[in-house]
Short mmCIF file of N, CA and C in Angstrom, two decimals:
data_model
loop_
_atom_site.label_atom_id
_atom_site.label_comp_id
_atom_site.label_asym_id
_atom_site.label_seq_id
_atom_site.Cartn_x
_atom_site.Cartn_y
_atom_site.Cartn_z
N MET G 61 -21.84 -2.18 59.88
CA MET G 61 -20.59 -2.25 59.15
C MET G 61 -19.87 -3.55 59.48
N THR G 62 -19.15 -4.04 58.52
CA THR G 62 -18.40 -5.26 58.65
C THR G 62 -17.14 -5.00 59.47
N LYS G 63 -16.72 -6.01 60.22
CA LYS G 63 -15.51 -5.90 61.02
C LYS G 63 -14.30 -5.98 60.11
N LEU G 64 -13.51 -4.91 60.10
CA LEU G 64 -12.30 -4.84 59.29
C LEU G 64 -11.10 -4.60 60.18
N SER G 65 -9.95 -5.09 59.75
CA SER G 65 -8.72 -4.75 60.45
C SER G 65 -8.34 -3.33 60.07
N ASP G 66 -7.45 -2.72 60.84
CA ASP G 66 -7.00 -1.36 60.53
C ASP G 66 -6.38 -1.31 59.13
N THR G 67 -5.61 -2.35 58.78
CA THR G 67 -4.94 -2.40 57.49
C THR G 67 -5.96 -2.49 56.36
N GLN G 68 -6.98 -3.34 56.52
CA GLN G 68 -8.01 -3.46 55.50
C GLN G 68 -8.75 -2.14 55.32
N ALA G 69 -9.08 -1.48 56.41
CA ALA G 69 -9.77 -0.19 56.34
C ALA G 69 -8.90 0.85 55.65
N LEU G 70 -7.61 0.81 55.92
CA LEU G 70 -6.67 1.76 55.30
C LEU G 70 -6.60 1.54 53.78
N ILE G 71 -6.54 0.28 53.36
CA ILE G 71 -6.48 -0.05 51.94
C ILE G 71 -7.76 0.42 51.22
N LEU G 72 -8.92 0.12 51.82
CA LEU G 72 -10.19 0.50 51.21
C LEU G 72 -10.38 2.01 51.20
N SER G 73 -9.95 2.68 52.25
CA SER G 73 -10.07 4.15 52.30
C SER G 73 -9.22 4.81 51.21
N ALA G 74 -8.01 4.30 51.02
CA ALA G 74 -7.14 4.85 49.98
C ALA G 74 -7.76 4.61 48.60
N ALA G 75 -8.33 3.43 48.38
CA ALA G 75 -8.95 3.12 47.09
C ALA G 75 -10.17 4.00 46.84
N ALA G 76 -10.93 4.28 47.89
CA ALA G 76 -12.15 5.09 47.76
C ALA G 76 -11.83 6.52 47.34
N GLN G 77 -10.63 6.98 47.62
CA GLN G 77 -10.25 8.34 47.28
C GLN G 77 -9.80 8.47 45.82
N ARG G 78 -9.66 7.35 45.14
CA ARG G 78 -9.24 7.38 43.74
C ARG G 78 -10.45 7.16 42.83
N ASP G 79 -10.49 7.87 41.71
CA ASP G 79 -11.60 7.73 40.77
C ASP G 79 -11.73 6.30 40.24
N ASP G 80 -10.59 5.64 40.01
CA ASP G 80 -10.61 4.30 39.44
C ASP G 80 -10.71 3.20 40.51
N ARG G 81 -10.72 3.59 41.79
CA ARG G 81 -10.84 2.68 42.95
C ARG G 81 -9.69 1.68 43.05
N ILE G 82 -8.58 1.93 42.42
CA ILE G 82 -7.44 1.01 42.50
C ILE G 82 -6.88 1.04 43.93
N ALA G 83 -6.68 -0.14 44.49
CA ALA G 83 -6.26 -0.28 45.89
C ALA G 83 -4.74 -0.32 46.05
N LEU G 84 -4.02 -0.04 45.01
CA LEU G 84 -2.56 -0.06 45.06
C LEU G 84 -2.03 1.35 44.98
N PRO G 85 -0.92 1.67 45.55
CA PRO G 85 -0.01 0.79 46.28
C PRO G 85 -0.55 0.49 47.68
N LEU G 86 -0.16 -0.68 48.18
CA LEU G 86 -0.52 -1.07 49.54
C LEU G 86 0.32 -0.27 50.52
N PRO G 87 -0.10 -0.21 51.77
CA PRO G 87 0.70 0.51 52.76
C PRO G 87 2.13 -0.03 52.83
N GLU G 88 3.09 0.87 53.07
CA GLU G 88 4.52 0.50 53.12
C GLU G 88 4.79 -0.63 54.11
N SER G 89 4.05 -0.66 55.20
CA SER G 89 4.30 -1.66 56.24
C SER G 89 3.83 -3.05 55.84
N LEU G 90 3.09 -3.16 54.76
CA LEU G 90 2.52 -4.44 54.34
C LEU G 90 3.36 -5.02 53.21
N ARG G 91 4.09 -6.08 53.49
CA ARG G 91 5.01 -6.68 52.51
C ARG G 91 4.82 -8.20 52.46
N GLY G 92 5.25 -8.78 51.35
CA GLY G 92 5.37 -10.24 51.18
C GLY G 92 4.16 -11.04 51.55
N GLY G 93 4.38 -12.03 52.43
CA GLY G 93 3.33 -12.95 52.83
C GLY G 93 2.18 -12.26 53.55
N ALA G 94 2.49 -11.23 54.33
CA ALA G 94 1.45 -10.50 55.04
C ALA G 94 0.53 -9.81 54.04
N ALA G 95 1.11 -9.22 53.00
CA ALA G 95 0.31 -8.56 51.97
C ALA G 95 -0.58 -9.58 51.26
N ALA G 96 -0.02 -10.73 50.93
CA ALA G 96 -0.79 -11.77 50.25
C ALA G 96 -1.94 -12.25 51.12
N LYS G 97 -1.71 -12.37 52.41
CA LYS G 97 -2.74 -12.85 53.33
C LYS G 97 -3.88 -11.83 53.45
N VAL G 98 -3.53 -10.56 53.62
CA VAL G 98 -4.55 -9.51 53.77
C VAL G 98 -5.35 -9.38 52.47
N VAL G 99 -4.66 -9.32 51.34
CA VAL G 99 -5.35 -9.17 50.05
C VAL G 99 -6.20 -10.41 49.77
N GLY G 100 -5.68 -11.59 50.06
CA GLY G 100 -6.44 -12.82 49.86
C GLY G 100 -7.74 -12.83 50.65
N ALA G 101 -7.69 -12.36 51.89
CA ALA G 101 -8.90 -12.29 52.71
C ALA G 101 -9.89 -11.28 52.14
N MET G 102 -9.37 -10.16 51.65
CA MET G 102 -10.25 -9.13 51.10
C MET G 102 -10.87 -9.58 49.77
N LEU G 103 -10.12 -10.33 48.99
CA LEU G 103 -10.67 -10.90 47.75
C LEU G 103 -11.77 -11.91 48.09
N ALA G 104 -11.51 -12.77 49.09
CA ALA G 104 -12.47 -13.79 49.48
C ALA G 104 -13.77 -13.18 50.00
N LYS G 105 -13.68 -12.05 50.70
CA LYS G 105 -14.87 -11.38 51.24
C LYS G 105 -15.57 -10.51 50.20
N GLY G 106 -14.94 -10.34 49.03
CA GLY G 106 -15.55 -9.54 47.98
C GLY G 106 -15.32 -8.05 48.13
N PHE G 107 -14.37 -7.65 48.99
CA PHE G 107 -14.07 -6.23 49.19
C PHE G 107 -13.17 -5.70 48.07
N LEU G 108 -12.37 -6.60 47.50
CA LEU G 108 -11.50 -6.25 46.38
C LEU G 108 -11.77 -7.25 45.26
N GLN G 109 -11.46 -6.83 44.06
CA GLN G 109 -11.50 -7.76 42.93
C GLN G 109 -10.29 -7.50 42.06
N GLU G 110 -9.86 -8.54 41.36
CA GLU G 110 -8.73 -8.39 40.45
C GLU G 110 -9.25 -7.91 39.11
N ALA G 111 -8.51 -7.01 38.49
CA ALA G 111 -8.85 -6.49 37.17
C ALA G 111 -7.57 -6.35 36.37
N GLU G 112 -7.69 -6.43 35.05
CA GLU G 112 -6.51 -6.29 34.20
C GLU G 112 -5.95 -4.88 34.34
N ALA G 113 -4.66 -4.81 34.60
CA ALA G 113 -3.98 -3.52 34.74
C ALA G 113 -3.61 -2.99 33.36
N ASP G 114 -3.87 -1.72 33.13
CA ASP G 114 -3.49 -1.09 31.87
C ASP G 114 -2.07 -0.57 32.06
N MET G 115 -1.10 -1.37 31.65
CA MET G 115 0.30 -1.04 31.87
C MET G 115 0.70 0.21 31.08
N ARG G 116 0.03 0.47 29.96
CA ARG G 116 0.35 1.65 29.15
C ARG G 116 0.01 2.94 29.89
N LYS G 117 -1.02 2.88 30.73
CA LYS G 117 -1.41 4.06 31.51
C LYS G 117 -0.66 4.12 32.83
N GLY G 118 0.19 3.14 33.07
CA GLY G 118 0.99 3.13 34.30
C GLY G 118 0.23 2.65 35.52
N GLU G 119 -0.87 1.91 35.33
CA GLU G 119 -1.60 1.40 36.48
C GLU G 119 -0.72 0.40 37.23
N PRO G 120 -0.71 0.47 38.55
CA PRO G 120 0.12 -0.45 39.32
C PRO G 120 -0.41 -1.88 39.23
N ALA G 121 0.50 -2.83 39.21
CA ALA G 121 0.13 -4.24 39.10
C ALA G 121 0.33 -4.95 40.44
N TRP G 122 -0.64 -5.75 40.83
CA TRP G 122 -0.57 -6.57 42.04
C TRP G 122 0.25 -7.81 41.75
N ARG G 123 -0.02 -8.41 40.59
CA ARG G 123 0.73 -9.59 40.17
C ARG G 123 0.73 -9.64 38.65
N GLU G 124 1.63 -10.44 38.10
CA GLU G 124 1.69 -10.60 36.65
C GLU G 124 1.13 -11.96 36.28
N THR G 125 0.42 -12.00 35.16
CA THR G 125 -0.07 -13.27 34.65
C THR G 125 1.03 -13.88 33.79
N GLY G 126 0.88 -15.10 33.44
CA GLY G 126 1.91 -15.79 32.67
C GLY G 126 2.11 -15.23 31.27
N ASP G 127 1.14 -14.49 30.76
CA ASP G 127 1.24 -13.98 29.39
C ASP G 127 1.75 -12.55 29.32
N GLY G 128 2.38 -12.07 30.38
CA GLY G 128 2.99 -10.74 30.36
C GLY G 128 2.05 -9.60 30.70
N HIS G 129 0.83 -9.89 31.09
CA HIS G 129 -0.10 -8.85 31.49
C HIS G 129 -0.09 -8.72 33.01
N GLY G 130 -0.52 -7.58 33.49
CA GLY G 130 -0.58 -7.35 34.92
C GLY G 130 -2.01 -7.36 35.42
N VAL G 131 -2.16 -7.65 36.72
CA VAL G 131 -3.46 -7.64 37.37
C VAL G 131 -3.37 -6.65 38.51
N THR G 132 -4.36 -5.77 38.61
CA THR G 132 -4.40 -4.80 39.69
C THR G 132 -5.55 -5.13 40.62
N LEU G 133 -5.65 -4.44 41.74
CA LEU G 133 -6.72 -4.66 42.71
C LEU G 133 -7.63 -3.44 42.73
N VAL G 134 -8.94 -3.69 42.66
CA VAL G 134 -9.92 -2.62 42.63
C VAL G 134 -10.93 -2.85 43.75
N ALA G 135 -11.25 -1.79 44.49
CA ALA G 135 -12.25 -1.88 45.56
C ALA G 135 -13.63 -2.06 44.94
N THR G 136 -14.42 -2.95 45.50
CA THR G 136 -15.77 -3.22 45.01
C THR G 136 -16.77 -2.35 45.79
N ASP G 137 -18.03 -2.36 45.35
CA ASP G 137 -19.08 -1.65 46.07
C ASP G 137 -19.19 -2.20 47.49
N ALA G 138 -19.03 -3.53 47.64
CA ALA G 138 -19.09 -4.14 48.97
C ALA G 138 -17.94 -3.65 49.84
N GLY G 139 -16.78 -3.46 49.23
CA GLY G 139 -15.63 -2.95 49.98
C GLY G 139 -15.86 -1.53 50.46
N LEU G 140 -16.43 -0.71 49.60
CA LEU G 140 -16.73 0.66 50.01
C LEU G 140 -17.81 0.69 51.08
N ALA G 141 -18.81 -0.16 50.95
CA ALA G 141 -19.87 -0.23 51.95
C ALA G 141 -19.31 -0.67 53.30
N ALA G 142 -18.28 -1.52 53.28
CA ALA G 142 -17.68 -2.00 54.52
C ALA G 142 -17.02 -0.88 55.32
N ILE G 143 -16.61 0.20 54.63
CA ILE G 143 -16.02 1.34 55.34
C ILE G 143 -17.01 2.50 55.46
N GLY G 144 -18.28 2.21 55.14
CA GLY G 144 -19.33 3.20 55.34
C GLY G 144 -19.55 4.15 54.18
N ILE G 145 -19.06 3.82 53.00
CA ILE G 145 -19.26 4.67 51.83
C ILE G 145 -20.26 3.98 50.92
N GLU G 146 -21.35 4.68 50.66
CA GLU G 146 -22.35 4.12 49.75
C GLU G 146 -21.91 4.38 48.32
N PRO G 147 -21.97 3.36 47.46
CA PRO G 147 -21.59 3.57 46.07
C PRO G 147 -22.53 4.58 45.42
N ASN G 148 -22.01 5.35 44.51
CA ASN G 148 -22.79 6.37 43.81
C ASN G 148 -23.67 5.69 42.77
N THR G 149 -24.94 5.48 43.12
CA THR G 149 -25.85 4.78 42.21
C THR G 149 -26.47 5.73 41.20
N SER G 150 -26.36 7.03 41.43
CA SER G 150 -26.95 7.98 40.48
C SER G 150 -26.03 8.22 39.29
N ALA G 151 -24.81 7.79 39.38
CA ALA G 151 -23.85 7.99 38.28
C ALA G 151 -24.23 7.11 37.10
N ALA G 152 -23.69 7.43 35.97
CA ALA G 152 -23.94 6.63 34.77
C ALA G 152 -23.41 5.22 34.99
N PRO G 153 -24.00 4.23 34.32
CA PRO G 153 -23.52 2.86 34.49
C PRO G 153 -22.07 2.75 34.00
N GLU G 154 -21.41 1.73 34.52
CA GLU G 154 -20.02 1.48 34.14
C GLU G 154 -19.93 1.34 32.62
N PRO G 155 -18.95 2.00 32.01
CA PRO G 155 -18.82 1.85 30.56
C PRO G 155 -18.40 0.43 30.20
N ALA G 156 -18.82 0.01 29.03
CA ALA G 156 -18.43 -1.32 28.56
C ALA G 156 -16.92 -1.32 28.34
N PRO G 157 -16.28 -2.49 28.51
CA PRO G 157 -14.84 -2.54 28.27
C PRO G 157 -14.52 -2.06 26.86
N LYS G 158 -13.44 -1.33 26.76
CA LYS G 158 -13.05 -0.80 25.45
C LYS G 158 -12.62 -1.95 24.54
N ALA G 159 -13.10 -1.90 23.32
CA ALA G 159 -12.68 -2.90 22.35
C ALA G 159 -11.23 -2.60 21.97
N ARG G 160 -10.44 -3.61 21.99
CA ARG G 160 -9.04 -3.43 21.63
C ARG G 160 -8.92 -3.32 20.13
N THR G 161 -8.08 -2.43 19.71
CA THR G 161 -7.82 -2.28 18.27
C THR G 161 -6.34 -2.49 18.04
N PRO G 162 -6.01 -3.29 17.04
CA PRO G 162 -4.59 -3.57 16.79
C PRO G 162 -3.89 -2.34 16.21
N ARG G 163 -2.61 -2.22 16.50
CA ARG G 163 -1.81 -1.13 15.91
C ARG G 163 -1.61 -1.42 14.44
N GLU G 164 -1.48 -0.36 13.68
CA GLU G 164 -1.23 -0.50 12.24
C GLU G 164 0.20 -1.00 12.00
N GLY G 165 0.37 -1.77 10.94
CA GLY G 165 1.70 -2.22 10.55
C GLY G 165 2.24 -3.41 11.33
N THR G 166 1.43 -3.99 12.21
CA THR G 166 1.90 -5.15 12.97
C THR G 166 1.52 -6.43 12.24
N LYS G 167 2.08 -7.52 12.67
CA LYS G 167 1.73 -8.81 12.08
C LYS G 167 0.28 -9.15 12.36
N GLN G 168 -0.21 -8.75 13.54
CA GLN G 168 -1.62 -8.99 13.85
C GLN G 168 -2.52 -8.21 12.89
N ALA G 169 -2.15 -6.97 12.58
CA ALA G 169 -2.93 -6.17 11.62
C ALA G 169 -2.88 -6.82 10.23
N THR G 170 -1.72 -7.37 9.87
CA THR G 170 -1.60 -8.08 8.60
C THR G 170 -2.52 -9.29 8.57
N LEU G 171 -2.53 -10.04 9.68
CA LEU G 171 -3.40 -11.22 9.80
C LEU G 171 -4.86 -10.82 9.62
N ILE G 172 -5.30 -9.76 10.30
CA ILE G 172 -6.69 -9.33 10.21
C ILE G 172 -7.03 -8.90 8.78
N ALA G 173 -6.14 -8.15 8.15
CA ALA G 173 -6.38 -7.70 6.78
C ALA G 173 -6.51 -8.90 5.84
N MET G 174 -5.66 -9.89 6.02
CA MET G 174 -5.72 -11.08 5.16
C MET G 174 -7.03 -11.84 5.37
N LEU G 175 -7.47 -11.94 6.62
CA LEU G 175 -8.70 -12.67 6.91
C LEU G 175 -9.94 -11.91 6.44
N ARG G 176 -9.84 -10.59 6.33
CA ARG G 176 -10.97 -9.78 5.87
C ARG G 176 -11.01 -9.66 4.34
N ALA G 177 -9.99 -10.16 3.67
CA ALA G 177 -9.99 -10.15 2.20
C ALA G 177 -11.18 -10.97 1.70
N PRO G 178 -11.70 -10.68 0.51
CA PRO G 178 -12.90 -11.38 0.01
C PRO G 178 -12.76 -12.90 0.00
N ASP G 179 -11.55 -13.40 -0.33
CA ASP G 179 -11.36 -14.85 -0.39
C ASP G 179 -10.79 -15.43 0.89
N GLY G 180 -10.55 -14.62 1.93
CA GLY G 180 -9.94 -15.12 3.15
C GLY G 180 -8.49 -15.48 2.92
N ALA G 181 -7.96 -16.36 3.77
CA ALA G 181 -6.56 -16.77 3.64
C ALA G 181 -6.37 -18.16 4.23
N THR G 182 -5.39 -18.86 3.68
CA THR G 182 -5.04 -20.17 4.22
C THR G 182 -3.92 -19.99 5.24
N ILE G 183 -3.70 -21.03 6.02
CA ILE G 183 -2.62 -21.00 7.00
C ILE G 183 -1.28 -20.74 6.29
N GLU G 184 -1.08 -21.39 5.16
CA GLU G 184 0.17 -21.25 4.43
C GLU G 184 0.39 -19.81 3.95
N GLU G 185 -0.68 -19.16 3.47
CA GLU G 185 -0.57 -17.77 3.02
C GLU G 185 -0.22 -16.84 4.18
N ILE G 186 -0.84 -17.08 5.32
CA ILE G 186 -0.57 -16.26 6.50
C ILE G 186 0.86 -16.48 6.98
N MET G 187 1.31 -17.74 6.95
CA MET G 187 2.69 -18.05 7.34
C MET G 187 3.68 -17.29 6.46
N ALA G 188 3.41 -17.26 5.15
CA ALA G 188 4.31 -16.58 4.23
C ALA G 188 4.34 -15.07 4.48
N ALA G 189 3.18 -14.49 4.81
CA ALA G 189 3.10 -13.04 5.00
C ALA G 189 3.69 -12.59 6.33
N THR G 190 3.55 -13.42 7.38
CA THR G 190 3.99 -13.01 8.72
C THR G 190 5.31 -13.61 9.16
N GLY G 191 5.70 -14.72 8.55
CA GLY G 191 6.91 -15.40 8.98
C GLY G 191 6.67 -16.29 10.19
N TRP G 192 5.39 -16.47 10.56
CA TRP G 192 5.05 -17.30 11.71
C TRP G 192 4.99 -18.77 11.33
N GLN G 193 5.11 -19.64 12.35
CA GLN G 193 4.88 -21.07 12.19
C GLN G 193 3.37 -21.30 12.19
N SER G 194 2.94 -22.46 11.71
CA SER G 194 1.50 -22.74 11.62
C SER G 194 0.82 -22.70 12.99
N HIS G 195 1.48 -23.22 14.03
CA HIS G 195 0.86 -23.22 15.36
C HIS G 195 0.71 -21.79 15.91
N THR G 196 1.60 -20.89 15.51
CA THR G 196 1.50 -19.50 15.93
C THR G 196 0.33 -18.82 15.25
N VAL G 197 0.11 -19.13 13.98
CA VAL G 197 -1.03 -18.57 13.25
C VAL G 197 -2.33 -19.02 13.92
N ARG G 198 -2.44 -20.31 14.19
CA ARG G 198 -3.66 -20.83 14.83
C ARG G 198 -3.85 -20.22 16.22
N GLY G 199 -2.75 -20.09 16.97
CA GLY G 199 -2.83 -19.50 18.30
C GLY G 199 -3.26 -18.03 18.25
N ALA G 200 -2.77 -17.29 17.27
CA ALA G 200 -3.15 -15.88 17.14
C ALA G 200 -4.63 -15.76 16.80
N MET G 201 -5.12 -16.66 15.95
CA MET G 201 -6.54 -16.60 15.60
C MET G 201 -7.41 -16.95 16.81
N ALA G 202 -7.01 -17.97 17.56
CA ALA G 202 -7.82 -18.39 18.71
C ALA G 202 -7.68 -17.43 19.89
N GLY G 203 -6.47 -16.96 20.15
CA GLY G 203 -6.24 -16.11 21.33
C GLY G 203 -6.47 -14.64 21.06
N ALA G 204 -5.63 -14.05 20.23
CA ALA G 204 -5.69 -12.61 20.01
C ALA G 204 -6.98 -12.19 19.32
N LEU G 205 -7.37 -12.90 18.28
CA LEU G 205 -8.54 -12.47 17.53
C LEU G 205 -9.85 -12.86 18.20
N LYS G 206 -9.99 -14.13 18.55
CA LYS G 206 -11.26 -14.58 19.13
C LYS G 206 -11.43 -14.12 20.58
N LYS G 207 -10.46 -14.43 21.43
CA LYS G 207 -10.62 -14.15 22.86
C LYS G 207 -10.44 -12.67 23.19
N ARG G 208 -9.35 -12.06 22.75
CA ARG G 208 -9.06 -10.68 23.14
C ARG G 208 -9.87 -9.66 22.36
N LEU G 209 -9.94 -9.83 21.03
CA LEU G 209 -10.63 -8.84 20.22
C LEU G 209 -12.09 -9.17 19.97
N GLY G 210 -12.50 -10.40 20.30
CA GLY G 210 -13.90 -10.79 20.14
C GLY G 210 -14.33 -10.96 18.68
N LEU G 211 -13.38 -11.21 17.80
CA LEU G 211 -13.70 -11.39 16.38
C LEU G 211 -14.08 -12.85 16.13
N GLU G 212 -15.00 -13.06 15.22
CA GLU G 212 -15.45 -14.42 14.91
C GLU G 212 -14.75 -14.92 13.65
N VAL G 213 -13.74 -15.75 13.84
CA VAL G 213 -12.99 -16.32 12.73
C VAL G 213 -13.76 -17.55 12.23
N THR G 214 -14.04 -17.58 10.93
CA THR G 214 -14.73 -18.74 10.36
C THR G 214 -13.76 -19.47 9.43
N SER G 215 -14.07 -20.73 9.21
CA SER G 215 -13.23 -21.50 8.28
C SER G 215 -14.12 -22.41 7.45
N GLU G 216 -13.66 -22.65 6.25
CA GLU G 216 -14.36 -23.59 5.39
C GLU G 216 -13.35 -24.29 4.50
N LYS G 217 -13.68 -25.51 4.16
CA LYS G 217 -12.79 -26.28 3.30
C LYS G 217 -13.14 -25.97 1.84
N VAL G 218 -12.14 -25.48 1.10
CA VAL G 218 -12.33 -25.12 -0.30
C VAL G 218 -11.57 -26.13 -1.14
N GLU G 219 -12.28 -26.72 -2.09
CA GLU G 219 -11.66 -27.75 -2.93
C GLU G 219 -10.50 -27.17 -3.72
N GLY G 220 -9.37 -27.86 -3.67
CA GLY G 220 -8.19 -27.44 -4.39
C GLY G 220 -7.37 -26.39 -3.67
N CYS G 221 -7.88 -25.88 -2.57
CA CYS G 221 -7.18 -24.81 -1.84
C CYS G 221 -6.91 -25.21 -0.39
N GLY G 222 -7.70 -26.12 0.15
CA GLY G 222 -7.58 -26.50 1.55
C GLY G 222 -8.51 -25.68 2.43
N ARG G 223 -8.16 -25.54 3.69
CA ARG G 223 -8.99 -24.81 4.63
C ARG G 223 -8.69 -23.32 4.53
N VAL G 224 -9.75 -22.52 4.37
CA VAL G 224 -9.63 -21.07 4.22
C VAL G 224 -10.30 -20.41 5.42
N TYR G 225 -9.59 -19.50 6.05
CA TYR G 225 -10.08 -18.78 7.23
C TYR G 225 -10.46 -17.36 6.82
N SER G 226 -11.51 -16.82 7.47
CA SER G 226 -11.93 -15.47 7.13
C SER G 226 -12.62 -14.79 8.30
N LEU G 227 -12.72 -13.48 8.20
CA LEU G 227 -13.43 -12.64 9.15
C LEU G 227 -14.50 -11.90 8.37
N PRO G 228 -15.61 -11.59 9.02
CA PRO G 228 -16.57 -10.74 8.33
C PRO G 228 -15.94 -9.37 8.09
N ARG G 229 -16.14 -8.81 6.93
CA ARG G 229 -15.57 -7.49 6.63
C ARG G 229 -16.36 -6.42 7.34
N GLY G 230 -15.63 -5.38 7.76
CA GLY G 230 -16.34 -4.32 8.45
C GLY G 230 -15.48 -3.34 9.09
#
């Protein structure tokens, strides 16, 4: 077994008792810089890893990212092994991350519907429908649609119409 401090062992033991292996909340005695130092060491050793916190489910957040999302701490298989717990290898494999689906009636849903239309949509058409500025439209396509939702936005230059953006229908 790996040499752990009492605090590290306590954090990993608490996480091991939870189905989701979330290592939060930290012990009451661990605050501020001390908490950052202990967690930093555990992250460096691979005993903990950062994962996106599902704020809707009330998962505790270790820190917030600049875009308003939270990050939580999850015990890894190495962390459990460090306290003498063998990971359950007979269990089903970890489920794939859930695909995010936009809520109905939002501007993002409007954007997706416009891009899935047979003729696609131009930046100007999307601006008129959503009230967004052109840089916001481009940012939503690159960030929310491509990165978060994994959708492949295509564009082509159409004579007399300009650049038209579209999504595969489905």
